[in-house]
Short mmCIF file of C-alpha atoms and ligand atoms in Angstrom, two decimals:
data_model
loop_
_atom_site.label_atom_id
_atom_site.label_comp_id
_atom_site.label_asym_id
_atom_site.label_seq_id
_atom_site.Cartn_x
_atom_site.Cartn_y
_atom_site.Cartn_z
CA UNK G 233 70.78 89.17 111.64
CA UNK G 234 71.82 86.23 110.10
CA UNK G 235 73.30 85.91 106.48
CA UNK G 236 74.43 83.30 104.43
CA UNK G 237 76.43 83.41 100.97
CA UNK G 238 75.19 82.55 97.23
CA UNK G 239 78.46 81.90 94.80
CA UNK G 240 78.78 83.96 92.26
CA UNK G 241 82.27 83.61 90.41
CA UNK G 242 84.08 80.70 91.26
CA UNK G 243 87.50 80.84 91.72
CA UNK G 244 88.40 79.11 88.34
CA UNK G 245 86.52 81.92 86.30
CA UNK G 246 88.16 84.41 88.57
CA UNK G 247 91.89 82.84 87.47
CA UNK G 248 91.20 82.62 84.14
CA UNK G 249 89.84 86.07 83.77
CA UNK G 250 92.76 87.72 86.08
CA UNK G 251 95.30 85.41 83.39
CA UNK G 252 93.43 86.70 80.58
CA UNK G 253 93.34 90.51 81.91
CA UNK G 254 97.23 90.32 83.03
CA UNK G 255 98.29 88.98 79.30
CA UNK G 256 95.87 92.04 77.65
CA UNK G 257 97.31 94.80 79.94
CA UNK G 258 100.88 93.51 78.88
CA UNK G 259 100.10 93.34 75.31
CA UNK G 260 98.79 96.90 75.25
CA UNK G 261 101.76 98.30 76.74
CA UNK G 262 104.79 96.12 74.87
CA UNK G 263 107.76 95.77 77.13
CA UNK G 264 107.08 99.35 78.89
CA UNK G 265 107.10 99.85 82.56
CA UNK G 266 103.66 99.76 84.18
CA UNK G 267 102.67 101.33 87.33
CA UNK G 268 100.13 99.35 88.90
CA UNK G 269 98.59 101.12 92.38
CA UNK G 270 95.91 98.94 94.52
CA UNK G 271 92.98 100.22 96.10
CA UNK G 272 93.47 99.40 99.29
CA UNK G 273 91.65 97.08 101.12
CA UNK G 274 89.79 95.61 98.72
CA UNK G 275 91.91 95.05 95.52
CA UNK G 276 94.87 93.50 97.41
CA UNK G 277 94.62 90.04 95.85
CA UNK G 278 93.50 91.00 92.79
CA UNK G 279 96.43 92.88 92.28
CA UNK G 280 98.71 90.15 93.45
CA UNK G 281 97.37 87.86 90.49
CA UNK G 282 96.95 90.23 88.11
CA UNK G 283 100.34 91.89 88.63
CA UNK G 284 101.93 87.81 88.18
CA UNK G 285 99.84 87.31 85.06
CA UNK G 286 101.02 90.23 83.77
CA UNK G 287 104.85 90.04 84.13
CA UNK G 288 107.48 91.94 82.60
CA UNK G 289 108.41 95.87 84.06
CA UNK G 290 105.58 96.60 86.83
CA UNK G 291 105.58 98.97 90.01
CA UNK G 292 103.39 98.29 92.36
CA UNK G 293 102.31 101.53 94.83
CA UNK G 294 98.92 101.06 96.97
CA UNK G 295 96.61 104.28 97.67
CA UNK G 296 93.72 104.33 100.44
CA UNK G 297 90.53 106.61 100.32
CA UNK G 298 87.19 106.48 102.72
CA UNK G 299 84.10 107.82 101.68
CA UNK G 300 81.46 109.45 103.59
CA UNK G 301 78.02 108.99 103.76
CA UNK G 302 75.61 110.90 104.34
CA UNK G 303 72.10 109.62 104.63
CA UNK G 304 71.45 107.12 102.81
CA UNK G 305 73.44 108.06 99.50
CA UNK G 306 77.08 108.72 98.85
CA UNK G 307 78.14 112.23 100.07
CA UNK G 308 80.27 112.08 96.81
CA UNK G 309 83.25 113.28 99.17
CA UNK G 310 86.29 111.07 99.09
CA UNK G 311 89.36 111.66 101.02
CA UNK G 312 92.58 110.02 100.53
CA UNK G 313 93.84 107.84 103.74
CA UNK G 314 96.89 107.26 102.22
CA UNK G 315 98.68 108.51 98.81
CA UNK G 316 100.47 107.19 96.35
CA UNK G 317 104.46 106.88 96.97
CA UNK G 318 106.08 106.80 93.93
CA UNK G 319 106.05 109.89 91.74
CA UNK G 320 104.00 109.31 88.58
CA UNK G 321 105.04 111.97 86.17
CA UNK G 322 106.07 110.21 82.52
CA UNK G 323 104.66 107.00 83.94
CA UNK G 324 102.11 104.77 82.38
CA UNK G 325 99.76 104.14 85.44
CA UNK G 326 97.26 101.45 85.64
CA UNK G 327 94.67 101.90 89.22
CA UNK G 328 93.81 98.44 89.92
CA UNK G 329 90.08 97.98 91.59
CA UNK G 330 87.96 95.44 93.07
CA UNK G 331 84.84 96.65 92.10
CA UNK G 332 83.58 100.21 90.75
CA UNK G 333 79.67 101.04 91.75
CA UNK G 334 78.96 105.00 91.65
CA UNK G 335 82.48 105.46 90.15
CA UNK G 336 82.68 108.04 92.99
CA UNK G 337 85.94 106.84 93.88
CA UNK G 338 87.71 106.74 90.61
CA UNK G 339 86.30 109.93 89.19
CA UNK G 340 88.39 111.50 92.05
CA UNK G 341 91.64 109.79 91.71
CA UNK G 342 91.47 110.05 88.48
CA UNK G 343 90.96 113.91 88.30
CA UNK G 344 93.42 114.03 91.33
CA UNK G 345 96.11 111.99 89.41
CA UNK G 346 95.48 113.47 86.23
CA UNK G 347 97.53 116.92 88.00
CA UNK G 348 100.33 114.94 88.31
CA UNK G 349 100.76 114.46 84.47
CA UNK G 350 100.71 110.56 84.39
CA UNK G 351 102.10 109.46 80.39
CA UNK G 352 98.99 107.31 80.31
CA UNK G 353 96.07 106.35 83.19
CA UNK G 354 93.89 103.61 83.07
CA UNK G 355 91.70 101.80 84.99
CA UNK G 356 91.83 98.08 85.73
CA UNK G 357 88.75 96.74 87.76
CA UNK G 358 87.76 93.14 88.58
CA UNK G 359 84.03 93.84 88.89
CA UNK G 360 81.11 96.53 87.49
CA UNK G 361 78.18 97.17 88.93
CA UNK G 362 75.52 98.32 87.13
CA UNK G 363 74.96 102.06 88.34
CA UNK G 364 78.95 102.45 86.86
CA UNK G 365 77.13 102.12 83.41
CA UNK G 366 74.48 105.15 83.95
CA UNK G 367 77.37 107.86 84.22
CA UNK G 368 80.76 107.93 82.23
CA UNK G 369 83.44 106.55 83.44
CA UNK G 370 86.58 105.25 81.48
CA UNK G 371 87.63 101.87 82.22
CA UNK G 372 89.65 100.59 80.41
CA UNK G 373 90.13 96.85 81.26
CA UNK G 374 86.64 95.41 83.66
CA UNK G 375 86.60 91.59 84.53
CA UNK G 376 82.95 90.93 85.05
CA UNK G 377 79.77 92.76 85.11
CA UNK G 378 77.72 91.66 88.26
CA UNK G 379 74.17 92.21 88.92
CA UNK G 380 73.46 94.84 91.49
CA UNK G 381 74.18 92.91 94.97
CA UNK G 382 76.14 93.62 97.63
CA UNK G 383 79.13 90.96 96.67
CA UNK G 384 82.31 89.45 98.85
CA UNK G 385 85.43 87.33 98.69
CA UNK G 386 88.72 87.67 96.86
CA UNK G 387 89.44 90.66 98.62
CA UNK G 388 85.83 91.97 98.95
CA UNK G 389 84.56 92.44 102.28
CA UNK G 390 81.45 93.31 104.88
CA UNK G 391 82.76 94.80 107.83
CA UNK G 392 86.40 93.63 107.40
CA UNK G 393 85.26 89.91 106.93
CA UNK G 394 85.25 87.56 104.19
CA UNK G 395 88.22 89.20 102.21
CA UNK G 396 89.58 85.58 102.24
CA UNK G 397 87.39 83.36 100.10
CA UNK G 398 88.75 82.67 97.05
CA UNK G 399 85.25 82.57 94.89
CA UNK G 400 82.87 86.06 94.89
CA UNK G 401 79.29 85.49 96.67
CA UNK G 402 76.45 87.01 97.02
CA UNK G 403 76.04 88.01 100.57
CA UNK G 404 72.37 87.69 101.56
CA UNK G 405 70.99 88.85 104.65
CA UNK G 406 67.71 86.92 106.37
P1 IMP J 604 82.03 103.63 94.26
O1 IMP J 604 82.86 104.83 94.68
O2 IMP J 604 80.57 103.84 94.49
O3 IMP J 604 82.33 103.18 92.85
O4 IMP J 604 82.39 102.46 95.28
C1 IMP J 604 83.51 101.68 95.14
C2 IMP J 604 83.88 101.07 96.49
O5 IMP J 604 82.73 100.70 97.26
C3 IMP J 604 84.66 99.80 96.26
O6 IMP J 604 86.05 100.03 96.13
C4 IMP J 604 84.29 98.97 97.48
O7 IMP J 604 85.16 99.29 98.55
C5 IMP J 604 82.90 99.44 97.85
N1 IMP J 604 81.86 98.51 97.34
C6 IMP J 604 80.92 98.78 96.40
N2 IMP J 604 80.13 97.72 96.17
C7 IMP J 604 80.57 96.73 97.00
C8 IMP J 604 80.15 95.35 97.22
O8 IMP J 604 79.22 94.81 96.61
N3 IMP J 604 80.88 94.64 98.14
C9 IMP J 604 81.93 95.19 98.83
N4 IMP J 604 82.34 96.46 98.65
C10 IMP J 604 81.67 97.22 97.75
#
């Protein structure tokens, strides 16, 4: 079917809000260390910004998970592709997300992290959806709330594709 894109966020909000997020996040945490870890795919450029805006002490570790479906819903099972590297005990931690919808994902890093006795963990994410609002999740630092559409660019994809744009569209199908 064929699909075309509606912008959302153009690249110039998206700068000014990672800037704005980076200088927060540093503010919060003084001249401390700060481990950032990336969502993989999805949060790879984010993080890149947001870890420059930021500057000072910062670690950067990536984690992976898949989720499966199951019908038409979220099973609500998340495995981990790939774990973190770095050992986070004593370590102020800082996930960094592209976008949070059920909050299935981070309620399960979080929980699994939280083992692992973290200093401090927080939550970083570039875009909300609305359903993230209905149950209670913590996070901390959110860039934009979006209307409920299935969104791409700056990292964001649909089958693997348009992670490259630097603006966040709307993809429509029809
Ligand atoms: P959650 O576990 O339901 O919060 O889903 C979070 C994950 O679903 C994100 O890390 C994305 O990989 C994916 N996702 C959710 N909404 C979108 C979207 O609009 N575009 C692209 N990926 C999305």
């Amino acid at each position: 079917m064929a699909s075309h894109l509606e912008l959302l966020i153009t690249a110039e909000r998206i700068a000014a809000k990672t800037e704005e997020l980076g200088v927060r996040i540093r503010s919060d945490y003084g001249d401390r260390q700060i481990i950032l870890v990336g969502i993989l795919k999805g949060s790879f450029i984010f993080l890149a910004d947001l870890a420059r805006a930021m500057g000072g002490d910062v670690e950067i570790d990536f984690a992976q998970t898949s989720s499966y479906a199951s019908g038409k819903s979220s099973s609500g099972i998340v495995q981990i592709r790939k774990d973190l590297d770095i050992n986070i005990e004593g370590k102020h931690v800082v996930i960094v997300e592209d976008i949070v919808d059920t909050g299935t994902t981070l309620n399960h890093l979080r929980e699994l992290w939280s083992t692992r006795r973290p200093k401090t963990l927080k939550v970083c994410s570039l875009l909300l959806k609305p359903a993230a609002s209905k149950v209670k999740i913590p996070i901390e630092y959110v860039g934009f709330e979006i209307p409920n559409e299935f969104v791409v660019g700056y990292g964001l994809d649909h089958g693997e594709r348009y992670r490259n744009l630097p603006y966040i569209a709307i993809l429509r199908e029809g």
